[in-house]
Amino acid sequence: MKIARIRELLSAEILCGEDMMDCEVSSACCCDMMSDVLAYVKDQGVLLTGLVNTQVIRTANMMDMVCVVFVRNKMPTPEIIALAEESGIVVLRSALRAYEASGLLYHAGLGAHESHE
Amino acid sequence: MKAMSEPIRFHFDVDGEDFSSAGGASVIVKKKLRQLGLSPEIIRKVSIAMYEGEINMVIHANGGTADISVDDREITIVLADRGPGIPDIGLAMQEGYSTAKENIRTLGFGAGMGLPNMKKYSDEMQIETEIGVGTTVTMKIRL
Ligand SMILES: Nc1ncnc2c1ncn2[C@@H]1O[C@H](COP(=O)(O)OP(=O)(O)O)[C@@H](O)[C@H]1O
Ligand SMILES: [Mg+2]
């Protein structure tokens, strides 16, 4: 799925990485504990989270993720956005709650694991 | 990768006062390893192991130093702090064991998975610790 499609499904605002909308991702995860992302995530390219701090971006960077979606209309600081920009990570912001946002993406075919078709 | 006669070294001071800058050294190391042309799998292992260790120094030990060396055989990460030390390493190594307070958990850390994860992603891990003196964690990842 293209990041552009994620943006569309979640009616999200693009906070950085506009030039990466054509980038393809094949799975996502939703988590507020960065500890758990580091411990359990494999190759999910997208992180949906209600946690807003710089560590979300660094964790995504460490896990080679390409897109972070802040849910529930949470607004990251300019520092967080700058860090994402520097790391080549797209940042989206959606008014949806985590459960709804995840459900919409899952229903549209973005699973929890990379499919090997 | 090209053969190296001298190991490549990186040194960082990890600020214990500023949670928001924690992990900055790991981000730089990741970038350097990419420039050295190391494989994504190796870089992922180093990234997770070092980032967890760096976060630990900030949330449990008021900061410290990180020293990384890369030679043709392995990457060595040495994280040294002058924090409180770890009273029971066996307990600290258990998945889910954490002394982190609620304020750390609201920052997204303190699930008690850091040390087990560091062990999982390194090929060798050694912890030297003394109560009231500090902790040094040494991790090796073979190329
Ligand atoms: N550098 C350190 N200095 C002192 N104590 C530490 C250090 N690293 C880890 N610990 C102790 O070991 C416990 C487990 O660490 P870890 O597995 O990383 O989980 P977490 O950081 O989520 O608490 C910590 O809660 C803490 O009590
Ligand atoms: Mg930890």
Short mmCIF file of C-alpha atoms and ligand atoms in Angstrom, two decimals:
data_model
loop_
_atom_site.label_atom_id
_atom_site.label_comp_id
_atom_site.label_asym_id
_atom_site.label_seq_id
_atom_site.Cartn_x
_atom_site.Cartn_y
_atom_site.Cartn_z
CA MET A 1 0.00 0.00 0.00
CA LYS A 2 1.25 3.47 -0.82
CA ILE A 3 1.64 5.97 2.03
CA ALA A 4 -0.65 8.25 0.03
CA ARG A 5 -3.41 5.65 0.47
CA ILE A 6 -2.81 5.52 4.23
CA ARG A 7 -3.10 9.27 4.36
CA GLU A 8 -6.34 9.10 2.43
CA LEU A 9 -7.89 6.29 4.51
CA LEU A 10 -7.08 8.08 7.77
CA SER A 11 -7.94 11.56 6.46
CA ALA A 12 -4.54 12.44 7.80
CA GLU A 13 -2.53 15.61 7.59
CA ILE A 14 1.05 15.31 6.28
CA LEU A 15 3.49 16.91 8.73
CA CYS A 16 6.62 15.88 6.84
CA GLY A 17 7.76 13.61 4.03
CA GLU A 18 5.36 14.82 1.38
CA ASP A 19 7.78 13.59 -1.30
CA MET A 20 7.50 10.03 0.01
CA MET A 21 3.77 9.52 -0.62
CA ASP A 22 4.51 6.99 -3.38
CA CYS A 23 6.59 4.86 -1.04
CA GLU A 24 5.17 1.31 -0.65
CA VAL A 25 4.66 -0.32 2.74
CA SER A 26 3.39 -3.83 3.36
CA SER A 27 2.57 -3.96 7.07
CA ALA A 28 1.96 -1.81 10.14
CA CYS A 29 1.78 -1.93 13.92
CA CYS A 30 0.02 0.12 16.57
CA CYS A 31 1.69 0.68 19.93
CA ASP A 32 2.27 3.27 22.65
CA MET A 33 5.12 1.41 24.35
CA MET A 34 8.35 1.96 22.42
CA SER A 35 9.86 -0.85 24.52
CA ASP A 36 7.38 -3.22 22.91
CA VAL A 37 8.05 -1.90 19.42
CA LEU A 38 11.74 -2.63 19.95
CA ALA A 39 11.02 -6.07 21.38
CA TYR A 40 8.27 -7.39 19.12
CA VAL A 41 8.21 -5.51 15.82
CA LYS A 42 9.80 -7.25 12.84
CA ASP A 43 9.55 -5.49 9.51
CA GLN A 44 6.46 -3.35 9.83
CA GLY A 45 6.97 -0.15 7.91
CA VAL A 46 4.34 1.94 9.65
CA LEU A 47 3.89 2.82 13.32
CA LEU A 48 0.57 4.16 14.60
CA THR A 49 0.84 5.64 18.07
CA GLY A 50 -0.79 7.93 20.60
CA LEU A 51 2.57 8.62 22.25
CA VAL A 52 4.19 11.88 21.24
CA ASN A 53 7.90 12.39 21.92
CA THR A 54 11.25 12.30 20.13
CA GLN A 55 11.76 8.66 21.10
CA VAL A 56 8.88 7.62 18.83
CA ILE A 57 10.90 8.88 15.85
CA ARG A 58 14.20 7.38 17.08
CA THR A 59 12.50 4.04 17.71
CA ALA A 60 10.99 4.11 14.22
CA ASN A 61 14.42 4.97 12.83
CA MET A 62 16.08 2.07 14.70
CA MET A 63 13.42 -0.31 13.33
CA ASP A 64 13.80 1.01 9.74
CA MET A 65 10.19 2.19 9.69
CA VAL A 66 9.20 4.70 7.02
CA CYS A 67 6.03 6.26 8.40
CA VAL A 68 4.72 7.34 11.82
CA VAL A 69 1.04 8.16 12.30
CA PHE A 70 0.10 10.18 15.38
CA VAL A 71 -3.52 9.39 16.20
CA ARG A 72 -6.21 11.24 18.16
CA ASN A 73 -5.09 14.54 16.68
CA LYS A 74 -1.96 14.67 18.81
CA MET A 75 0.39 17.38 17.63
CA PRO A 76 4.13 16.64 17.60
CA THR A 77 6.50 19.51 18.40
CA PRO A 78 8.62 21.13 15.67
CA GLU A 79 11.62 19.31 17.20
CA ILE A 80 9.93 15.94 16.63
CA ILE A 81 9.01 16.83 13.06
CA ALA A 82 12.54 18.07 12.31
CA LEU A 83 14.00 14.83 13.65
CA ALA A 84 11.67 12.79 11.44
CA GLU A 85 12.57 14.88 8.42
CA GLU A 86 16.26 14.32 9.10
CA SER A 87 15.65 10.57 9.44
CA GLY A 88 13.63 10.32 6.23
CA ILE A 89 10.46 9.32 8.07
CA VAL A 90 6.99 10.44 6.95
CA VAL A 91 4.86 11.89 9.75
CA LEU A 92 1.08 11.83 9.47
CA ARG A 93 -1.52 13.08 11.94
CA SER A 94 -5.06 11.77 12.10
CA ALA A 95 -8.07 12.67 14.23
CA LEU A 96 -9.04 8.99 14.45
CA ARG A 97 -8.45 6.90 17.53
CA ALA A 98 -5.81 4.16 17.40
CA TYR A 99 -8.35 1.34 17.22
CA GLU A 100 -10.29 2.90 14.39
CA ALA A 101 -7.23 3.95 12.42
CA SER A 102 -5.74 0.46 12.71
CA GLY A 103 -9.03 -1.16 11.75
CA LEU A 104 -9.38 0.96 8.63
CA LEU A 105 -5.87 0.15 7.44
CA TYR A 106 -6.22 -3.54 8.25
CA HIS A 107 -9.54 -3.74 6.46
CA ALA A 108 -8.00 -2.07 3.41
CA GLY A 109 -5.37 -4.80 3.25
CA LEU A 110 -2.46 -3.45 5.27
CA GLY A 111 -1.77 -6.39 7.57
CA ALA A 112 0.36 -6.87 10.65
CA HIS A 113 2.88 -8.97 8.78
CA GLU A 114 4.53 -8.67 5.42
CA SER A 115 2.66 -10.82 2.93
CA HIS A 116 4.73 -12.99 0.65
CA GLU A 117 2.56 -13.11 -2.42
CA MET B 1 33.26 -4.71 3.41
CA LYS B 2 36.85 -3.68 2.83
CA ALA B 3 39.52 -5.12 5.08
CA MET B 4 40.44 -2.77 7.88
CA SER B 5 43.76 -2.77 9.62
CA GLU B 6 42.79 -0.32 12.35
CA PRO B 7 39.40 -0.58 14.04
CA ILE B 8 37.07 2.38 13.50
CA ARG B 9 36.00 3.97 16.79
CA PHE B 10 33.21 6.27 17.90
CA HIS B 11 32.83 7.90 21.30
CA PHE B 12 29.76 9.61 22.77
CA ASP B 13 28.84 11.26 26.04
CA VAL B 14 25.25 10.34 26.83
CA ASP B 15 23.41 13.11 28.66
CA GLY B 16 21.41 11.77 31.59
CA GLU B 17 19.43 14.94 32.16
CA ASP B 18 17.65 15.10 28.85
CA PHE B 19 15.30 12.26 27.93
CA SER B 20 14.38 13.94 24.69
CA SER B 21 17.94 13.64 23.34
CA ALA B 22 18.37 10.01 24.50
CA GLY B 23 19.16 7.63 21.65
CA GLY B 24 20.98 10.30 19.67
CA ALA B 25 24.25 8.36 19.76
CA SER B 26 22.51 5.25 18.41
CA VAL B 27 21.08 7.25 15.53
CA ILE B 28 24.57 8.51 14.58
CA VAL B 29 26.09 5.03 14.86
CA LYS B 30 23.38 3.62 12.63
CA LYS B 31 24.17 6.24 9.99
CA LYS B 32 27.93 5.52 10.21
CA LEU B 33 27.41 1.76 9.86
CA ARG B 34 25.29 2.37 6.78
CA GLN B 35 28.11 4.46 5.31
CA LEU B 36 30.50 1.59 6.02
CA GLY B 37 28.27 -0.60 3.89
CA LEU B 38 27.36 -3.14 6.59
CA SER B 39 24.35 -5.39 5.99
CA PRO B 40 20.87 -4.26 7.12
CA GLU B 41 20.62 -7.29 9.46
CA ILE B 42 23.83 -6.36 11.28
CA ILE B 43 22.80 -2.72 11.46
CA ARG B 44 19.39 -3.67 12.89
CA LYS B 45 21.02 -5.77 15.62
CA VAL B 46 23.45 -3.02 16.59
CA SER B 47 20.70 -0.38 16.47
CA ILE B 48 18.32 -2.20 18.81
CA ALA B 49 21.02 -3.36 21.23
CA MET B 50 22.68 0.04 21.49
CA TYR B 51 19.48 2.09 21.61
CA GLU B 52 18.07 -0.03 24.47
CA GLY B 53 21.38 0.32 26.32
CA GLU B 54 21.53 4.05 25.73
CA ILE B 55 17.96 4.50 26.98
CA ASN B 56 18.83 2.45 30.08
CA MET B 57 21.77 4.73 30.88
CA VAL B 58 19.45 7.74 30.68
CA ILE B 59 16.46 6.37 32.60
CA HIS B 60 18.30 4.29 35.21
CA ALA B 61 21.81 5.72 35.58
CA ASN B 62 21.83 9.46 34.83
CA GLY B 63 23.82 9.09 31.61
CA GLY B 64 27.29 7.81 30.79
CA THR B 65 29.52 7.10 27.83
CA ALA B 66 29.17 4.96 24.71
CA ASP B 67 32.19 3.58 22.86
CA ILE B 68 31.79 1.67 19.64
CA SER B 69 34.51 -0.02 17.67
CA VAL B 70 34.25 -1.77 14.34
CA ASP B 71 36.89 -4.12 12.96
CA ASP B 72 36.70 -6.76 10.21
CA ARG B 73 35.33 -9.36 12.58
CA GLU B 74 32.92 -7.66 14.93
CA ILE B 75 31.29 -4.56 16.34
CA THR B 76 31.88 -3.89 20.02
CA ILE B 77 29.58 -1.58 22.00
CA VAL B 78 30.69 -0.49 25.49
CA LEU B 79 28.17 1.45 27.56
CA ALA B 80 29.56 2.72 30.85
CA ASP B 81 27.77 4.68 33.56
CA ARG B 82 28.29 5.83 37.12
CA GLY B 83 24.75 5.10 38.13
CA PRO B 84 23.38 3.07 41.07
CA GLY B 85 24.48 -0.34 39.73
CA ILE B 86 22.27 -3.41 39.30
CA PRO B 87 21.71 -5.37 42.55
CA ASP B 88 20.56 -8.62 40.93
CA ILE B 89 21.57 -9.15 37.30
CA GLY B 90 19.60 -12.41 37.01
CA LEU B 91 16.43 -10.59 38.01
CA ALA B 92 17.17 -7.58 35.79
CA MET B 93 17.64 -9.94 32.82
CA GLN B 94 14.14 -11.40 33.22
CA GLU B 95 11.61 -10.34 30.59
CA GLY B 96 9.15 -7.90 32.10
CA TYR B 97 11.24 -7.03 35.16
CA SER B 98 11.57 -3.28 35.56
CA THR B 99 12.15 -0.81 38.37
CA ALA B 100 11.05 2.05 36.10
CA LYS B 101 8.42 4.31 37.63
CA GLU B 102 5.14 5.33 36.06
CA ASN B 103 6.66 8.56 34.69
CA ILE B 104 9.04 6.49 32.54
CA ARG B 105 6.22 4.27 31.32
CA THR B 106 4.24 7.27 30.15
CA LEU B 107 7.29 8.08 27.98
CA GLY B 108 6.95 4.67 26.28
CA PHE B 109 9.70 2.79 28.12
CA GLY B 110 10.05 0.61 31.19
CA ALA B 111 8.46 -2.61 29.93
CA GLY B 112 11.40 -4.61 31.24
CA MET B 113 12.38 -5.84 27.79
CA GLY B 114 15.57 -3.84 27.29
CA LEU B 115 18.25 -6.09 28.77
CA PRO B 116 16.68 -9.31 27.35
CA ASN B 117 16.48 -7.59 23.98
CA MET B 118 20.12 -6.47 24.18
CA LYS B 119 21.12 -10.05 24.89
CA LYS B 120 18.96 -11.35 22.06
CA TYR B 121 20.41 -9.01 19.46
CA SER B 122 24.06 -9.27 20.46
CA ASP B 123 26.23 -12.34 19.99
CA GLU B 124 27.91 -11.77 23.32
CA MET B 125 26.90 -9.59 26.25
CA GLN B 126 28.70 -8.96 29.50
CA ILE B 127 27.52 -6.83 32.43
CA GLU B 128 29.93 -5.55 35.06
CA THR B 129 28.19 -3.73 37.87
CA GLU B 130 28.88 -2.50 41.36
CA ILE B 131 26.32 -0.97 43.69
CA GLY B 132 26.86 2.76 44.07
CA VAL B 133 29.71 2.74 41.54
CA GLY B 134 28.15 2.03 38.16
CA THR B 135 27.51 -0.40 35.36
CA THR B 136 29.38 -1.30 32.20
CA VAL B 137 27.60 -3.30 29.53
CA THR B 138 29.74 -4.74 26.72
CA MET B 139 28.04 -6.18 23.66
CA LYS B 140 29.63 -7.80 20.64
CA ILE B 141 27.98 -8.35 17.29
CA ARG B 142 29.90 -10.53 14.85
CA LEU B 143 30.03 -9.55 11.21
N1 LIG C 1 22.52 0.99 33.37
C1 LIG C 1 21.75 0.60 34.39
N2 LIG C 1 21.97 1.04 35.65
C2 LIG C 1 21.21 0.65 36.68
N3 LIG C 1 20.18 -0.20 36.57
C3 LIG C 1 19.90 -0.68 35.35
C4 LIG C 1 20.65 -0.33 34.20
N4 LIG C 1 20.15 -0.98 33.13
C5 LIG C 1 19.14 -1.72 33.60
N5 LIG C 1 18.96 -1.56 34.93
C6 LIG C 1 17.99 -2.24 35.82
O1 LIG C 1 17.51 -3.41 35.17
C7 LIG C 1 16.09 -3.35 35.00
C8 LIG C 1 15.69 -4.02 33.70
O2 LIG C 1 16.21 -3.30 32.58
P1 LIG C 1 15.48 -3.42 31.18
O3 LIG C 1 15.35 -4.86 30.83
O4 LIG C 1 16.19 -2.55 30.21
O5 LIG C 1 14.03 -2.88 31.47
P2 LIG C 1 13.49 -1.39 31.66
O6 LIG C 1 14.56 -0.44 31.22
O7 LIG C 1 12.28 -1.34 30.82
O8 LIG C 1 13.20 -1.24 33.13
C9 LIG C 1 15.77 -1.88 35.06
O9 LIG C 1 14.45 -1.63 35.44
C10 LIG C 1 16.77 -1.39 36.11
O10 LIG C 1 16.33 -1.68 37.42
MG MG C 2 15.52 -0.67 29.42
#
